[in-house]
mmCIF file of C-alpha atoms and ligand atoms in Angstrom:
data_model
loop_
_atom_site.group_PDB
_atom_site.id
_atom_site.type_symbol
_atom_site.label_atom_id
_atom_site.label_comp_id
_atom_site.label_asym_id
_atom_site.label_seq_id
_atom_site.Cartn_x
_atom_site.Cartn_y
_atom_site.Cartn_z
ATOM 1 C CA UNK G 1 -12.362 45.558 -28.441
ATOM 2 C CA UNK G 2 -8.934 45.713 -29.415
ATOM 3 C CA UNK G 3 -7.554 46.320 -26.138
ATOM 4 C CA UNK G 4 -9.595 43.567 -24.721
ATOM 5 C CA UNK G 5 -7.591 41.178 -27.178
ATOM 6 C CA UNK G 6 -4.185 42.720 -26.286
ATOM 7 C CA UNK G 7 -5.141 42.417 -22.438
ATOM 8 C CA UNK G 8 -6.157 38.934 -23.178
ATOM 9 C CA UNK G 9 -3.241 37.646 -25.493
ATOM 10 C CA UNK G 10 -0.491 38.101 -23.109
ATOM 11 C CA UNK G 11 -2.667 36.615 -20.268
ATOM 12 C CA UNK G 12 -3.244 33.739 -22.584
ATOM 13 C CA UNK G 13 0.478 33.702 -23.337
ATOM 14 C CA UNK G 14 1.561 33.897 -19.779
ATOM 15 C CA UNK G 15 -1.026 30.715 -18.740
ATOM 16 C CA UNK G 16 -0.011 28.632 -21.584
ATOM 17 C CA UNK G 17 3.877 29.087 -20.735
ATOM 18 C CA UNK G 18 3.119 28.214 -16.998
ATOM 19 C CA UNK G 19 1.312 24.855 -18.063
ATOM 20 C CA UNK G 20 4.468 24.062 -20.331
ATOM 21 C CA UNK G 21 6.324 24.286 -17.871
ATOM 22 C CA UNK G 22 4.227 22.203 -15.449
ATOM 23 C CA UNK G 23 3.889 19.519 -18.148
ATOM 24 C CA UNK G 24 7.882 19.511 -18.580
ATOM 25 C CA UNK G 25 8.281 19.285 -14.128
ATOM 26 C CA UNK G 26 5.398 16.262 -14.233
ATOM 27 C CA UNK G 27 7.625 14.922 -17.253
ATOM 28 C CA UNK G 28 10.742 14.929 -15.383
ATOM 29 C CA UNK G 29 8.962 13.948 -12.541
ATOM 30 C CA UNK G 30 7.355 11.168 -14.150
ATOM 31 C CA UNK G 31 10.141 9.769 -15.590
ATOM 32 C CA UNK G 32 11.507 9.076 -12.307
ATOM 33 C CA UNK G 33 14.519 11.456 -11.950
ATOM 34 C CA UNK G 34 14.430 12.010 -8.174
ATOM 35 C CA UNK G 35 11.043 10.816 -7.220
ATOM 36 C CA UNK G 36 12.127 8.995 -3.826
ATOM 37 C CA UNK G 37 14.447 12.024 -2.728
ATOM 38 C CA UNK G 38 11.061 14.067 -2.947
ATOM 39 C CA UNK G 39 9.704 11.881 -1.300
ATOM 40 C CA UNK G 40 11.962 11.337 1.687
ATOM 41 C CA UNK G 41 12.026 15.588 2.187
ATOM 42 C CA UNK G 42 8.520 15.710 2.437
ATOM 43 C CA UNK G 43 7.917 12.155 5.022
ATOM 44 C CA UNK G 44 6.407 10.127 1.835
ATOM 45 C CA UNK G 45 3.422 12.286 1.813
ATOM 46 C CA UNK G 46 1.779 10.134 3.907
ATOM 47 C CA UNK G 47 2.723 6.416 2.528
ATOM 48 C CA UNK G 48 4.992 4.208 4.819
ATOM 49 C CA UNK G 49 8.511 4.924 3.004
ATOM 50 C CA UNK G 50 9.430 3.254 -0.417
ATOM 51 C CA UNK G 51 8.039 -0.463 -0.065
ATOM 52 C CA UNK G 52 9.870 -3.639 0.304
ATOM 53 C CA UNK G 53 8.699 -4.946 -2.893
ATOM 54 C CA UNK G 54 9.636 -4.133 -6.589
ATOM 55 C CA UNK G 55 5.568 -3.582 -7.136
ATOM 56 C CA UNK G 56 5.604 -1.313 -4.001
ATOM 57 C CA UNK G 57 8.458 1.088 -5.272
ATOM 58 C CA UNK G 58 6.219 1.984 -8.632
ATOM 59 C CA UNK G 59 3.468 2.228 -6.823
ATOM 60 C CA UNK G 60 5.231 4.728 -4.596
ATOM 61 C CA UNK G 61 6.872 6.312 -7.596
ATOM 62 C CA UNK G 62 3.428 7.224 -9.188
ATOM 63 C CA UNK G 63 1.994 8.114 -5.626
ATOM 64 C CA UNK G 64 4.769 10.836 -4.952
ATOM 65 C CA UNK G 65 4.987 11.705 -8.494
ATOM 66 C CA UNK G 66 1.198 12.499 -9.006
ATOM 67 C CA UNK G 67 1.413 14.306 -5.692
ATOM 68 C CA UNK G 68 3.841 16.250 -7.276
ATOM 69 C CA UNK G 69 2.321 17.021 -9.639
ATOM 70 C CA UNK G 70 -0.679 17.957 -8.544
ATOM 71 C CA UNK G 71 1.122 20.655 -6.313
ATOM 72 C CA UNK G 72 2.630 22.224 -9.001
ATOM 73 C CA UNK G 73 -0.798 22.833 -10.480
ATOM 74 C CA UNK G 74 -2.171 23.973 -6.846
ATOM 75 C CA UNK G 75 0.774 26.761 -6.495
ATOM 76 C CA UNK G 76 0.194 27.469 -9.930
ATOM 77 C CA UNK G 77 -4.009 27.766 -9.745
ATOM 78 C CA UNK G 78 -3.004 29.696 -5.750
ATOM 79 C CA UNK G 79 -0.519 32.181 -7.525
ATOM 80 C CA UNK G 80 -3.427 33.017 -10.227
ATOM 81 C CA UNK G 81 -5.572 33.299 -7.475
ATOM 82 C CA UNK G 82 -3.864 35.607 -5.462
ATOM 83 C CA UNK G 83 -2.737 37.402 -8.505
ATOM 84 C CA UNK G 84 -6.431 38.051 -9.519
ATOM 85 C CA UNK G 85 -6.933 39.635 -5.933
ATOM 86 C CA UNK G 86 -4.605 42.012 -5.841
ATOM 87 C CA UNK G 87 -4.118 42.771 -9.652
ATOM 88 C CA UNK G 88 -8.028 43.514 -9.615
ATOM 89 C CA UNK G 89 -8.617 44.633 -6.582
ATOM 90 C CA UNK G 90 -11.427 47.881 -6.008
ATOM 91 C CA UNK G 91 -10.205 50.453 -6.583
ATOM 92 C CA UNK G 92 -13.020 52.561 -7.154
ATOM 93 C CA UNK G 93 -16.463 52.974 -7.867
ATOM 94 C CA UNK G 94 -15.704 52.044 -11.829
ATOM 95 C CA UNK G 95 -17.068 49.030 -13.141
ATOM 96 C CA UNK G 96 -14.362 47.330 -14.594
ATOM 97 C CA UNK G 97 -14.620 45.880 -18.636
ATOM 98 C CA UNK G 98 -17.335 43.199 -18.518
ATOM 99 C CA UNK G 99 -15.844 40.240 -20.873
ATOM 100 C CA UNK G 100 -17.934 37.585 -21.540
ATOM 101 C CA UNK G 101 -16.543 35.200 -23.846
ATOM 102 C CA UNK G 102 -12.731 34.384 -24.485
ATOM 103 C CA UNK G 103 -13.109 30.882 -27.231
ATOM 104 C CA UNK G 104 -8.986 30.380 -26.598
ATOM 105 C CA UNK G 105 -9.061 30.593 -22.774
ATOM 106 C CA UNK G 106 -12.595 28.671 -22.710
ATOM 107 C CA UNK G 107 -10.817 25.475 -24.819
ATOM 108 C CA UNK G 108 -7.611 26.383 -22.495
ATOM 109 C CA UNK G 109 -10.140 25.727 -18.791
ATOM 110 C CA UNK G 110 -11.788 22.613 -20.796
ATOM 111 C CA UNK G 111 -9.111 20.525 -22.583
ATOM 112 C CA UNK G 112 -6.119 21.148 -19.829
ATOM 113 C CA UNK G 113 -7.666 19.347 -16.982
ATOM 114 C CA UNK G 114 -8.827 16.435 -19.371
ATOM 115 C CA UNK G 115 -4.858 16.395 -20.294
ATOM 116 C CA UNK G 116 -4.177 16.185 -16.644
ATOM 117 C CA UNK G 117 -6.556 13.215 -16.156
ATOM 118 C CA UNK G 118 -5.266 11.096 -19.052
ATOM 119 C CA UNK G 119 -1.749 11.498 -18.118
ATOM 120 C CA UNK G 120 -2.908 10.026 -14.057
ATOM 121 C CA UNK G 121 -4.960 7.581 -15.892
ATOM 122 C CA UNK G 122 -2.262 6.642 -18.079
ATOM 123 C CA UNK G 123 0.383 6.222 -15.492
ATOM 124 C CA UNK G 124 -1.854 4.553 -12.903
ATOM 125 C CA UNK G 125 -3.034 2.223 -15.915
ATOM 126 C CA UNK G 126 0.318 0.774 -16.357
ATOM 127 C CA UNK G 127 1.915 0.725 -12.530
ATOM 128 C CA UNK G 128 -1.838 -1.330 -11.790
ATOM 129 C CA UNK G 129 -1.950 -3.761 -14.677
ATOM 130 C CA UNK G 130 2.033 -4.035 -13.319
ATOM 131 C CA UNK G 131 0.750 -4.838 -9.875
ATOM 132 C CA UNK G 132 -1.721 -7.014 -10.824
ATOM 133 C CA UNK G 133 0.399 -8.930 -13.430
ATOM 134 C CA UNK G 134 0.556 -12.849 -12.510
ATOM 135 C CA UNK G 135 3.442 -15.170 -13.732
ATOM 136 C CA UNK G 136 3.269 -18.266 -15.479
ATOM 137 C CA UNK G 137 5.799 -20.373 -13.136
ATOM 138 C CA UNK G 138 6.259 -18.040 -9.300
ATOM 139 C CA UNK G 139 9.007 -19.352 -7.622
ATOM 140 C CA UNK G 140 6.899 -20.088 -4.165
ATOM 141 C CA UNK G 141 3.212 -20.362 -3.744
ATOM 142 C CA UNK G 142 1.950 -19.317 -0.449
ATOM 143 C CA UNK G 143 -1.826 -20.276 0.209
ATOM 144 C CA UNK G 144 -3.186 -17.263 3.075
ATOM 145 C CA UNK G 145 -5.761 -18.789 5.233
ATOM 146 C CA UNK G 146 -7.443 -16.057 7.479
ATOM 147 C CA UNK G 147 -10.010 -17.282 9.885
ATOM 148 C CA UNK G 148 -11.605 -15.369 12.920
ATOM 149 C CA UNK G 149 -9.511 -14.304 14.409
ATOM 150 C CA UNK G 150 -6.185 -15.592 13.188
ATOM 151 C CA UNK G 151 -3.566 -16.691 9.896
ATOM 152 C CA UNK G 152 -2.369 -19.861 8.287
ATOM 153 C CA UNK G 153 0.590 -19.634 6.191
ATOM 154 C CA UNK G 154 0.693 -22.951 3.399
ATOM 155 C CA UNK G 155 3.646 -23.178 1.215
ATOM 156 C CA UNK G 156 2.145 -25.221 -1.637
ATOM 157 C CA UNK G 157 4.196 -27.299 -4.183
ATOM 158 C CA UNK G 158 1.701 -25.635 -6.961
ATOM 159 C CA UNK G 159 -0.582 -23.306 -8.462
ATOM 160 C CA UNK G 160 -4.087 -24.006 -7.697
ATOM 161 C CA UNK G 161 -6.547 -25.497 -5.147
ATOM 162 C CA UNK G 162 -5.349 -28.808 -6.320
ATOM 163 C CA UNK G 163 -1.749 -28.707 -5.204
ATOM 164 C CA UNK G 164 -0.053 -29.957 -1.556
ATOM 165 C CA UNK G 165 0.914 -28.097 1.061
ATOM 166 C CA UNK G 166 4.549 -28.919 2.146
ATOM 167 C CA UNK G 167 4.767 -27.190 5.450
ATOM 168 C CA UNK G 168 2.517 -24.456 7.324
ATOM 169 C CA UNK G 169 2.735 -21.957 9.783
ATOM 170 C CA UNK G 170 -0.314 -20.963 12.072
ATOM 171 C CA UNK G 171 -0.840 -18.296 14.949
ATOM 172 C CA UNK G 172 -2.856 -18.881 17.997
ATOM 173 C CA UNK G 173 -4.103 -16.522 20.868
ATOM 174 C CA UNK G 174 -0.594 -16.809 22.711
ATOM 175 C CA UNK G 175 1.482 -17.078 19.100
ATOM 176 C CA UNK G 176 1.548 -14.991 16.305
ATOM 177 C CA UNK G 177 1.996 -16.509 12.642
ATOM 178 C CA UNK G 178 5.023 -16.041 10.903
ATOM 179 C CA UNK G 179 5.086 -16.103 7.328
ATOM 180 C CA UNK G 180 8.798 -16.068 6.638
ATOM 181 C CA UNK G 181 9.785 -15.174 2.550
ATOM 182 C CA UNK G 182 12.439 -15.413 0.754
ATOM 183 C CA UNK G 183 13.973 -11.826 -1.508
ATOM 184 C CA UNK G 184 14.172 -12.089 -5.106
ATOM 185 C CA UNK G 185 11.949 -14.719 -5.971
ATOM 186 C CA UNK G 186 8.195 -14.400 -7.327
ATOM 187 C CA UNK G 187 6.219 -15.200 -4.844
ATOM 188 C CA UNK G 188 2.365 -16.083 -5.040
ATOM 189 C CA UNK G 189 -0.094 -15.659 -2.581
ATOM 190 C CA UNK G 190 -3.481 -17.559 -3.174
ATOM 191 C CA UNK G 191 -5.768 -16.286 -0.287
ATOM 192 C CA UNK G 192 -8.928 -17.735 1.100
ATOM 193 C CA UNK G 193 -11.399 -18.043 4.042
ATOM 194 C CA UNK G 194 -12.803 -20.195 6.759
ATOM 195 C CA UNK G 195 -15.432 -17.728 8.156
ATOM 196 C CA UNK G 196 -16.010 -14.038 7.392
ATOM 197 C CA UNK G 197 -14.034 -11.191 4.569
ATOM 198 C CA UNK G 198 -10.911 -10.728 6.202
ATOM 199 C CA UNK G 199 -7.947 -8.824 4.315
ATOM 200 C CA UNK G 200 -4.466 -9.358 3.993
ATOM 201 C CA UNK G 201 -2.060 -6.124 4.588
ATOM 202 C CA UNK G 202 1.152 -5.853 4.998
ATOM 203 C CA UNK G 203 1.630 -1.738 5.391
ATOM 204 C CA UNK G 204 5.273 -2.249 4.124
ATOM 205 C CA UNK G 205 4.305 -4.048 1.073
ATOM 206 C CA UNK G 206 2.330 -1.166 -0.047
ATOM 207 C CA UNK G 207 -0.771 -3.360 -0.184
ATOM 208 C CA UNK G 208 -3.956 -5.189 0.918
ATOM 209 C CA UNK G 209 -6.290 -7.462 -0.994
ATOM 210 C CA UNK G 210 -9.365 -9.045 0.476
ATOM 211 C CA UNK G 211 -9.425 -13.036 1.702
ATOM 212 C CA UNK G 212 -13.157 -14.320 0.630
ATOM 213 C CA UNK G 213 -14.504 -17.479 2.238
ATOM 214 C CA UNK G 214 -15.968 -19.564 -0.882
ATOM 215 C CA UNK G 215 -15.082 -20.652 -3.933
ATOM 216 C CA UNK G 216 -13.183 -16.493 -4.875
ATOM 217 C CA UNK G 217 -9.501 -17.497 -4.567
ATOM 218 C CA UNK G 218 -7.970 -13.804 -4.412
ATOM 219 C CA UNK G 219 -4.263 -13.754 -5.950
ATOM 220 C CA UNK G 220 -1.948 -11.705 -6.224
ATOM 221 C CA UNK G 221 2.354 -11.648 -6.366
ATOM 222 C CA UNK G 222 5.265 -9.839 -4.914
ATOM 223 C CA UNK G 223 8.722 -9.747 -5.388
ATOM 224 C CA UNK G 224 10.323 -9.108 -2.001
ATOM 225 C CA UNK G 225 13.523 -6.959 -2.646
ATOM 226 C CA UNK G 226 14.580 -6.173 1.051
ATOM 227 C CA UNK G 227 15.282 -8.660 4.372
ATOM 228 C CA UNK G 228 13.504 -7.692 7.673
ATOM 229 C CA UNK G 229 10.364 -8.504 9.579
ATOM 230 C CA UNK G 230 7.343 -6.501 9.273
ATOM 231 C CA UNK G 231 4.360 -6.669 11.135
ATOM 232 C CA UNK G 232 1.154 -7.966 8.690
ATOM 233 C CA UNK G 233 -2.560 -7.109 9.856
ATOM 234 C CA UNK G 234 -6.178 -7.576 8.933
ATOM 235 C CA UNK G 235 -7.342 -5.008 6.948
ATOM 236 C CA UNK G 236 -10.854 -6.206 6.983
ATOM 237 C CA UNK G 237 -13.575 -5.390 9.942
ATOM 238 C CA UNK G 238 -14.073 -8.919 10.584
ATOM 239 C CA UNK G 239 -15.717 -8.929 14.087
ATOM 240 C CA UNK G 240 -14.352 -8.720 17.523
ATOM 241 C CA UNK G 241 -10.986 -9.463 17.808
ATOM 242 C CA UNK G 242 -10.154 -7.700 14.039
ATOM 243 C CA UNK G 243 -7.822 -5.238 15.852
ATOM 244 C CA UNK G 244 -5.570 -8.154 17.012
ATOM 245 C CA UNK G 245 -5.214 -10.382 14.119
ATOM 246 C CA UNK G 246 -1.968 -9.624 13.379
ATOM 247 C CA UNK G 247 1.010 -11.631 11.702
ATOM 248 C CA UNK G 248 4.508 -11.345 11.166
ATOM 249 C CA UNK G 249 6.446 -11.465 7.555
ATOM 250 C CA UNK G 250 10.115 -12.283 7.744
ATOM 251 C CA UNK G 251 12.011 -11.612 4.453
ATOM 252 C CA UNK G 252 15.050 -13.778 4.385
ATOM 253 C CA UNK G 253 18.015 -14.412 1.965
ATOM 254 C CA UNK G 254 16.767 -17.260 -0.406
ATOM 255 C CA UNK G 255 19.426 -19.347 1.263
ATOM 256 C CA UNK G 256 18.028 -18.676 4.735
ATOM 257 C CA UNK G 257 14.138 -19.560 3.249
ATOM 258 C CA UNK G 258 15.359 -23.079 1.872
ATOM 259 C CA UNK G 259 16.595 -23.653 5.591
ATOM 260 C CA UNK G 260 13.496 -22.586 6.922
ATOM 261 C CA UNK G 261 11.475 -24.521 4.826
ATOM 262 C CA UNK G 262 13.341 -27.502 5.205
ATOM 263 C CA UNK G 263 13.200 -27.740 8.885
ATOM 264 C CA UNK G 264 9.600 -27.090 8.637
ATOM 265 C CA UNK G 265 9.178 -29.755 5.788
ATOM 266 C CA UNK G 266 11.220 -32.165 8.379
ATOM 267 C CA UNK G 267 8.790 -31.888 10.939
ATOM 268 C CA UNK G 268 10.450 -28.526 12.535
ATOM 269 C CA UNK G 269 8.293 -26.723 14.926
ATOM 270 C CA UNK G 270 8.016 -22.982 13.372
ATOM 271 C CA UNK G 271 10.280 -21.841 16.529
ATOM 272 C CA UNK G 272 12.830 -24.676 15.478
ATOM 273 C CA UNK G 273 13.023 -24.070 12.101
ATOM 274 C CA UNK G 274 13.538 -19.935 12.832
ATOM 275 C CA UNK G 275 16.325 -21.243 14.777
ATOM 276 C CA UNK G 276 17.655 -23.242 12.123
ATOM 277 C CA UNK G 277 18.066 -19.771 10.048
ATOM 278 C CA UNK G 278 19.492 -17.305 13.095
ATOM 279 C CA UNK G 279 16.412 -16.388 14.613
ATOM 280 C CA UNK G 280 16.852 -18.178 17.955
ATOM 281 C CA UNK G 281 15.056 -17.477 21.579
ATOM 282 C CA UNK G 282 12.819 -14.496 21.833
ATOM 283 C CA UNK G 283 13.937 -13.686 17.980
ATOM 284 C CA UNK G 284 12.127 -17.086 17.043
ATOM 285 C CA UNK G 285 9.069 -15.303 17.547
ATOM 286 C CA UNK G 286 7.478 -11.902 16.405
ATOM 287 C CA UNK G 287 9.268 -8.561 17.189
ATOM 288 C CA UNK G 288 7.228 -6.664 15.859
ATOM 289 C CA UNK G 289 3.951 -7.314 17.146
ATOM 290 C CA UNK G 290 2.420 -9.639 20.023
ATOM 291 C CA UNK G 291 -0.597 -11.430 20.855
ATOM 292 C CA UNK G 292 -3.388 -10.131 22.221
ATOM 293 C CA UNK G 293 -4.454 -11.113 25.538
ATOM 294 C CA UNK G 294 -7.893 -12.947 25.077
ATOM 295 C CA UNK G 295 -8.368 -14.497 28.686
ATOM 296 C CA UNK G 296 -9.433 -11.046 29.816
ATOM 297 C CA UNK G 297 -12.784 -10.775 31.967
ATOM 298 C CA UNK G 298 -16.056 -9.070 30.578
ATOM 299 C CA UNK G 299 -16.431 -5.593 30.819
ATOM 300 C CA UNK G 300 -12.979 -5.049 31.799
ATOM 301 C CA UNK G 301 -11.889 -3.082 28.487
ATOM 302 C CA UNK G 302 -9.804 -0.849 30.284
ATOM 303 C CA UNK G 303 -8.410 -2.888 33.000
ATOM 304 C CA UNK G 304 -5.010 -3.499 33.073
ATOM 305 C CA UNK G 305 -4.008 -7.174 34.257
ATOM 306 C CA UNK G 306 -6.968 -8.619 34.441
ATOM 307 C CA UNK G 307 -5.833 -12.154 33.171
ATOM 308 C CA UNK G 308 -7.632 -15.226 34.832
ATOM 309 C CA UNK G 309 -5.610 -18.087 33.757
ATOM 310 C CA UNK G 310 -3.146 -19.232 31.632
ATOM 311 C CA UNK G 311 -0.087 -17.051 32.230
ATOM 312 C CA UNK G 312 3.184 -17.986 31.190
ATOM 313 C CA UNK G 313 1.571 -19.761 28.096
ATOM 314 C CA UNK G 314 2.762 -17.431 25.895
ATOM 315 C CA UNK G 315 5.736 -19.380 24.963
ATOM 316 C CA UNK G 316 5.202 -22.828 24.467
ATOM 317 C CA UNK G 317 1.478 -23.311 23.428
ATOM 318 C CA UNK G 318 0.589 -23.220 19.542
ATOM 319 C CA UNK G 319 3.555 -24.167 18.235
HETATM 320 CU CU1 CU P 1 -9.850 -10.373 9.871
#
């Protein structure tokens, strides 16, 4: 008996040193210290790259941190593992000291991973409700309209079904929408439906949330903290053309954005009013994605060039 306890002690002693010393790496971890340089060595673990918006970046921060975190108990759970192996490896024909219970290591296995849980919970708890958190007064309110198979873009004067929209930008089969936002300002979206569930996603953004026809209103708000143009998609099966319903967002200065929305509000084709803030020629469209060719014949899937009419449209039609 008494060298069973002796084994067991230092065992005990050795585990419960390891998960200190876990808990202080998934502290420090937590707490932010180098969580994007982490991230960057090891390609994100799987996520885009650090987000565009201030919601994205602690959603990435708890995404790379619980990753961490749950390597560190891995390679610790592996080395025990492997440990066991060859530590107790056969070495004979001896039956080695049957143990059957161990009350310190049985509370160890039971309250540990419940520890581990509340601490994700906890953390995932607060970067969520942070996500999810709406604003009394956003700075722009941007009402999504998805229908098959394409985007409108209102900037509204308001919160609410019951406010105007002020100017609009809309894609067509030879134009893709171009939602163009400015950094540093709240910005709501207020998403609905004409037709089926579609889903708004913007990859860099770090999120989706559905678009319901009906009377559900899905919101949600970003804070855009970096300029560029990223490509937006459906995130939503929504029927044939799903694959192709793509948009553009442009994040601009807010300078740039009160240009933009100007032109538009003077009567500004989108094209003009991109113009009107540097984007001029091919750059008055999207870079980063382009429409989908939808004159193609039946059954010709895999044909290349099979247009029937309507070529060269690409570039004035659906302004
Ligand atoms: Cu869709």
């Amino acid at each position: 008996m008494s060298a069973k306890g002796s084994a067991a002690r230092p065992r005990a002693a050795v585990r419960v040193t390891g998960l200190g010393l876990g808990g202080s790496l998934l502290l420090l971890v937590l707490s932010g210290c180098s969580v994007e340089g982490v991230g960057k060595a090891f390609g994100h673990f799987g996520w885009p790259g650090k987000g565009i918006t201030l919601q994205a970046h602690k959603m990435y921060d708890l995404w790379i941190a619980s990753t961490i975190a749950a390597l560190i108990v891995g390679v610790f759970v592996w080395g025990l593992i492997f440990w066991c192996i060859i530590r107790y490896r056969k070495r004979g024909d001896e039956l080695p000291v049957q143990t059957r219970f161990n009350m310190p290591m049985e509370v160890l296995y039971t309250v540990t991973p419940v520890l581990i849980v509340a601490v994700l919970f906890y953390y995932t708890a607060i970067v969520q409700t942070d996500v999810d958190k709406l604003s009394k007064n956003p700075d722009q309110v941007v009402e999504v309209v998805a229908f098959k198979w394409n985007w409108q873009f209102n900037y509204r004067d308001g919160i609410g079904e019951e406010a105007n929209t002020v100017a609009s930008t809309v894609g067509s089969s030879d134009v893709i929408p171009i939602l163009v936002l400015p950094t540093g300002q709240k910005i709501r979206f207020e998403e609905t439906s004409k037709d089926v569930i579609h889903s708004f996603w913007v990859p860099e953004i770090l999120f989706k949330r559905d678009v319901f026809p009906g009377n559900v209103r899905n919101t949600f708000e970003i804070t855009l903290d970096k300029e560029g143009r990223y490509v937006g998609r459906c995130a939503e099966l929504c029927g044939t053309y799903h694959a192709f319903m793509n948009f553009e967002l442009v994040s601009v200065s807010p300078d740039r954005f009160n240009t933009f929305l100007e032109a538009k509000k003077d009567g500004a084709t989108t094209q003009e009013a991109m113009a009107a803030i540097g984007y001029a020629g091919d750059a008055a469209y999207a870079t980063t994605t382009e429409p989908f060719n939808t004159r193609r014949q039946k059954n010709s899937w895999n044909q290349r060039d099979a247009v029937s009419a309507g070529t060269g449209a690409a570039v004035t039609a659906g302004k």
